[in-house]
GROMACS .gro file of C-alpha atoms in nm:
model
  194
    1UNK     CA    1   1.823  -5.984  -4.584
    2UNK     CA    2   2.145  -6.184  -4.515
    3UNK     CA    3   2.106  -6.548  -4.431
    4UNK     CA    4   2.235  -6.692  -4.104
    5UNK     CA    5   2.565  -6.864  -4.204
    6UNK     CA    6   2.517  -7.144  -3.948
    7UNK     CA    7   2.197  -7.253  -4.118
    8UNK     CA    8   2.362  -7.276  -4.458
    9UNK     CA    9   2.650  -7.501  -4.351
   10UNK     CA   10   2.469  -7.780  -4.170
   11UNK     CA   11   2.223  -8.043  -4.281
   12UNK     CA   12   1.860  -7.989  -4.196
   13UNK     CA   13   1.747  -8.182  -3.882
   14UNK     CA   14   1.524  -8.415  -4.088
   15UNK     CA   15   1.817  -8.499  -4.319
   16UNK     CA   16   2.038  -8.587  -4.021
   17UNK     CA   17   1.758  -8.799  -3.870
   18UNK     CA   18   1.714  -8.990  -4.198
   19UNK     CA   19   2.089  -9.060  -4.212
   20UNK     CA   20   2.089  -9.185  -3.851
   21UNK     CA   21   1.787  -9.411  -3.907
   22UNK     CA   22   1.939  -9.554  -4.226
   23UNK     CA   23   2.265  -9.614  -4.040
   24UNK     CA   24   2.099  -9.830  -3.775
   25UNK     CA   25   1.874 -10.008  -4.024
   26UNK     CA   26   2.162 -10.101  -4.255
   27UNK     CA   27   2.383 -10.196  -3.960
   28UNK     CA   28   2.127 -10.454  -3.850
   29UNK     CA   29   2.094 -10.594  -4.204
   30UNK     CA   30   2.471 -10.601  -4.247
   31UNK     CA   31   2.528 -10.784  -3.919
   32UNK     CA   32   2.278 -11.047  -4.031
   33UNK     CA   33   2.454 -11.068  -4.368
   34UNK     CA   34   2.798 -11.121  -4.213
   35UNK     CA   35   2.659 -11.410  -4.010
   36UNK     CA   36   2.441 -11.577  -4.272
   37UNK     CA   37   2.526 -11.653  -4.634
   38UNK     CA   38   2.152 -11.636  -4.713
   39UNK     CA   39   2.125 -11.275  -4.589
   40UNK     CA   40   2.461 -11.185  -4.744
   41UNK     CA   41   2.352 -11.313  -5.086
   42UNK     CA   42   2.020 -11.127  -5.082
   43UNK     CA   43   2.160 -10.802  -4.947
   44UNK     CA   44   2.443 -10.807  -5.204
   45UNK     CA   45   2.197 -10.883  -5.486
   46UNK     CA   46   1.973 -10.594  -5.377
   47UNK     CA   47   2.265 -10.351  -5.348
   48UNK     CA   48   2.472 -10.460  -5.649
   49UNK     CA   49   2.272 -10.281  -5.926
   50UNK     CA   50   2.279  -9.950  -5.734
   51UNK     CA   51   2.638  -9.975  -5.620
   52UNK     CA   52   2.767 -10.090  -5.959
   53UNK     CA   53   2.631  -9.773  -6.121
   54UNK     CA   54   2.792  -9.563  -5.851
   55UNK     CA   55   3.127  -9.738  -5.888
   56UNK     CA   56   3.114  -9.678  -6.267
   57UNK     CA   57   3.076  -9.303  -6.205
   58UNK     CA   58   3.414  -9.299  -6.027
   59UNK     CA   59   3.597  -9.400  -6.352
   60UNK     CA   60   3.851  -9.610  -6.163
   61UNK     CA   61   4.185  -9.687  -6.320
   62UNK     CA   62   4.430  -9.963  -6.221
   63UNK     CA   63   4.653  -9.885  -5.926
   64UNK     CA   64   4.434  -9.613  -5.776
   65UNK     CA   65   4.374  -9.598  -5.402
   66UNK     CA   66   4.009  -9.566  -5.299
   67UNK     CA   67   3.866  -9.462  -4.961
   68UNK     CA   68   3.527  -9.587  -4.844
   69UNK     CA   69   3.404  -9.365  -4.559
   70UNK     CA   70   3.144  -9.537  -4.342
   71UNK     CA   71   3.211  -9.890  -4.466
   72UNK     CA   72   3.003 -10.053  -4.190
   73UNK     CA   73   3.004 -10.420  -4.095
   74UNK     CA   74   2.945 -10.542  -4.452
   75UNK     CA   75   3.160 -10.318  -4.675
   76UNK     CA   76   2.955 -10.380  -4.990
   77UNK     CA   77   3.093 -10.084  -5.182
   78UNK     CA   78   3.449 -10.185  -5.096
   79UNK     CA   79   3.375 -10.538  -5.219
   80UNK     CA   80   3.225 -10.418  -5.549
   81UNK     CA   81   3.507 -10.172  -5.609
   82UNK     CA   82   3.768 -10.444  -5.549
   83UNK     CA   83   3.581 -10.678  -5.786
   84UNK     CA   84   3.549 -10.408  -6.054
   85UNK     CA   85   3.903 -10.274  -6.086
   86UNK     CA   86   4.258 -10.363  -5.979
   87UNK     CA   87   4.269 -10.094  -5.709
   88UNK     CA   88   4.325 -10.096  -5.335
   89UNK     CA   89   4.030 -10.001  -5.117
   90UNK     CA   90   4.059  -9.869  -4.763
   91UNK     CA   91   3.734  -9.882  -4.570
   92UNK     CA   92   3.693  -9.687  -4.249
   93UNK     CA   93   3.420  -9.671  -3.990
   94UNK     CA   94   3.398  -9.488  -3.659
   95UNK     CA   95   3.238  -9.786  -3.485
   96UNK     CA   96   3.503 -10.022  -3.344
   97UNK     CA   97   3.264 -10.319  -3.337
   98UNK     CA   98   3.168 -10.264  -3.703
   99UNK     CA   99   3.537 -10.247  -3.794
  100UNK     CA  100   3.615 -10.578  -3.620
  101UNK     CA  101   3.320 -10.750  -3.790
  102UNK     CA  102   3.417 -10.606  -4.131
  103UNK     CA  103   3.782 -10.710  -4.085
  104UNK     CA  104   3.678 -11.068  -4.005
  105UNK     CA  105   3.441 -11.071  -4.303
  106UNK     CA  106   3.713 -10.947  -4.544
  107UNK     CA  107   3.958 -11.204  -4.408
  108UNK     CA  108   3.701 -11.484  -4.443
  109UNK     CA  109   3.641 -11.379  -4.807
  110UNK     CA  110   4.020 -11.379  -4.874
  111UNK     CA  111   4.013 -11.014  -4.985
  112UNK     CA  112   4.271 -10.872  -4.742
  113UNK     CA  113   4.513 -10.792  -5.028
  114UNK     CA  114   4.251 -10.574  -5.204
  115UNK     CA  115   4.062 -10.430  -4.907
  116UNK     CA  116   4.189 -10.293  -4.577
  117UNK     CA  117   3.950 -10.190  -4.300
  118UNK     CA  118   4.050  -9.938  -4.033
  119UNK     CA  119   3.889  -9.765  -3.741
  120UNK     CA  120   3.865  -9.398  -3.832
  121UNK     CA  121   3.650  -9.090  -3.861
  122UNK     CA  122   3.587  -8.914  -4.192
  123UNK     CA  123   3.634  -8.579  -4.022
  124UNK     CA  124   3.995  -8.656  -3.928
  125UNK     CA  125   4.127  -8.946  -4.138
  126UNK     CA  126   4.433  -8.865  -4.358
  127UNK     CA  127   4.308  -8.825  -4.716
  128UNK     CA  128   4.603  -8.710  -4.925
  129UNK     CA  129   4.679  -9.060  -5.068
  130UNK     CA  130   4.335  -9.130  -5.216
  131UNK     CA  131   4.233  -9.090  -5.578
  132UNK     CA  132   3.861  -9.145  -5.516
  133UNK     CA  133   3.648  -9.123  -5.205
  134UNK     CA  134   3.310  -9.287  -5.152
  135UNK     CA  135   3.098  -9.145  -4.870
  136UNK     CA  136   2.831  -9.386  -4.748
  137UNK     CA  137   2.477  -9.282  -4.667
  138UNK     CA  138   2.534  -9.340  -4.295
  139UNK     CA  139   2.810  -9.076  -4.262
  140UNK     CA  140   2.717  -8.775  -4.050
  141UNK     CA  141   2.761  -8.490  -3.976
  142UNK     CA  142   2.825  -8.453  -4.345
  143UNK     CA  143   2.930  -8.089  -4.334
  144UNK     CA  144   3.218  -8.171  -4.094
  145UNK     CA  145   3.340  -8.447  -4.328
  146UNK     CA  146   3.315  -8.217  -4.631
  147UNK     CA  147   3.516  -7.947  -4.450
  148UNK     CA  148   3.791  -8.201  -4.387
  149UNK     CA  149   3.782  -8.319  -4.749
  150UNK     CA  150   3.802  -7.962  -4.878
  151UNK     CA  151   4.125  -7.894  -4.692
  152UNK     CA  152   4.310  -8.228  -4.704
  153UNK     CA  153   4.221  -8.437  -5.011
  154UNK     CA  154   4.415  -8.443  -5.337
  155UNK     CA  155   4.293  -8.168  -5.572
  156UNK     CA  156   4.241  -8.433  -5.842
  157UNK     CA  157   4.046  -8.673  -5.617
  158UNK     CA  158   3.688  -8.764  -5.707
  159UNK     CA  159   3.413  -8.794  -5.449
  160UNK     CA  160   3.097  -8.996  -5.468
  161UNK     CA  161   2.858  -8.921  -5.184
  162UNK     CA  162   2.546  -9.124  -5.127
  163UNK     CA  163   2.251  -8.900  -5.056
  164UNK     CA  164   1.933  -8.955  -4.862
  165UNK     CA  165   1.641  -8.752  -5.004
  166UNK     CA  166   1.881  -8.498  -5.164
  167UNK     CA  167   2.050  -8.405  -4.835
  168UNK     CA  168   2.395  -8.394  -4.998
  169UNK     CA  169   2.279  -8.153  -5.265
  170UNK     CA  170   2.137  -7.923  -4.996
  171UNK     CA  171   2.467  -7.922  -4.804
  172UNK     CA  172   2.675  -7.866  -5.121
  173UNK     CA  173   2.462  -7.567  -5.220
  174UNK     CA  174   2.545  -7.395  -4.890
  175UNK     CA  175   2.765  -7.087  -4.923
  176UNK     CA  176   3.053  -7.265  -4.749
  177UNK     CA  177   3.073  -7.549  -5.003
  178UNK     CA  178   2.931  -7.411  -5.327
  179UNK     CA  179   3.264  -7.257  -5.427
  180UNK     CA  180   3.468  -7.563  -5.318
  181UNK     CA  181   3.278  -7.860  -5.463
  182UNK     CA  182   3.092  -7.907  -5.790
  183UNK     CA  183   2.835  -8.173  -5.868
  184UNK     CA  184   2.933  -8.349  -6.192
  185UNK     CA  185   2.646  -8.594  -6.203
  186UNK     CA  186   2.356  -8.730  -6.001
  187UNK     CA  187   2.227  -9.087  -6.002
  188UNK     CA  188   1.878  -9.149  -5.866
  189UNK     CA  189   1.790  -9.478  -5.696
  190UNK     CA  190   1.411  -9.472  -5.649
  191UNK     CA  191   1.399  -9.793  -5.446
  192UNK     CA  192   1.651  -9.667  -5.193
  193UNK     CA  193   1.536  -9.302  -5.206
  194UNK     CA  194   1.899  -9.208  -5.261
   0.00000   0.00000   0.00000
């Protein structure tokens, strides 16, 4: 019996709910971290081991341009990428308040030459200049973003997509995406369930 195509191209409702809950949880923690060096230090120390492994998977080379979709108020991944390799990172978020907070944070850390933060949506942002794209766990609807990536990113670009309980794998196995994207590797972070 043929499957309903609409069901194969969208995330399951529970997956979307998990992404939304994680978005609001991390936003609260990140706002605290941008206002308090104590919270910033502890959040960065908790995230650094996970994010460092993810950044290593991207195999960054000097001069590349990296996009961080869903950078939030504390663009941790952007910070770690900029510290790891001589590349330029563009972080985007579709929340104007988060963007303003992140811009002030980057300026305060004197990282404006390595990291640029813009207001933008992963489903519409121009992608053809980027060599690697990191999709944060708080980005949804994921299928809309992946459709945009499939039609506008460089063919040689690499994508790293943070998953929540294997939701990315489920979306990528859908008929719409299985012939467009391939999973090269999977990192498991038991503490973060990602």
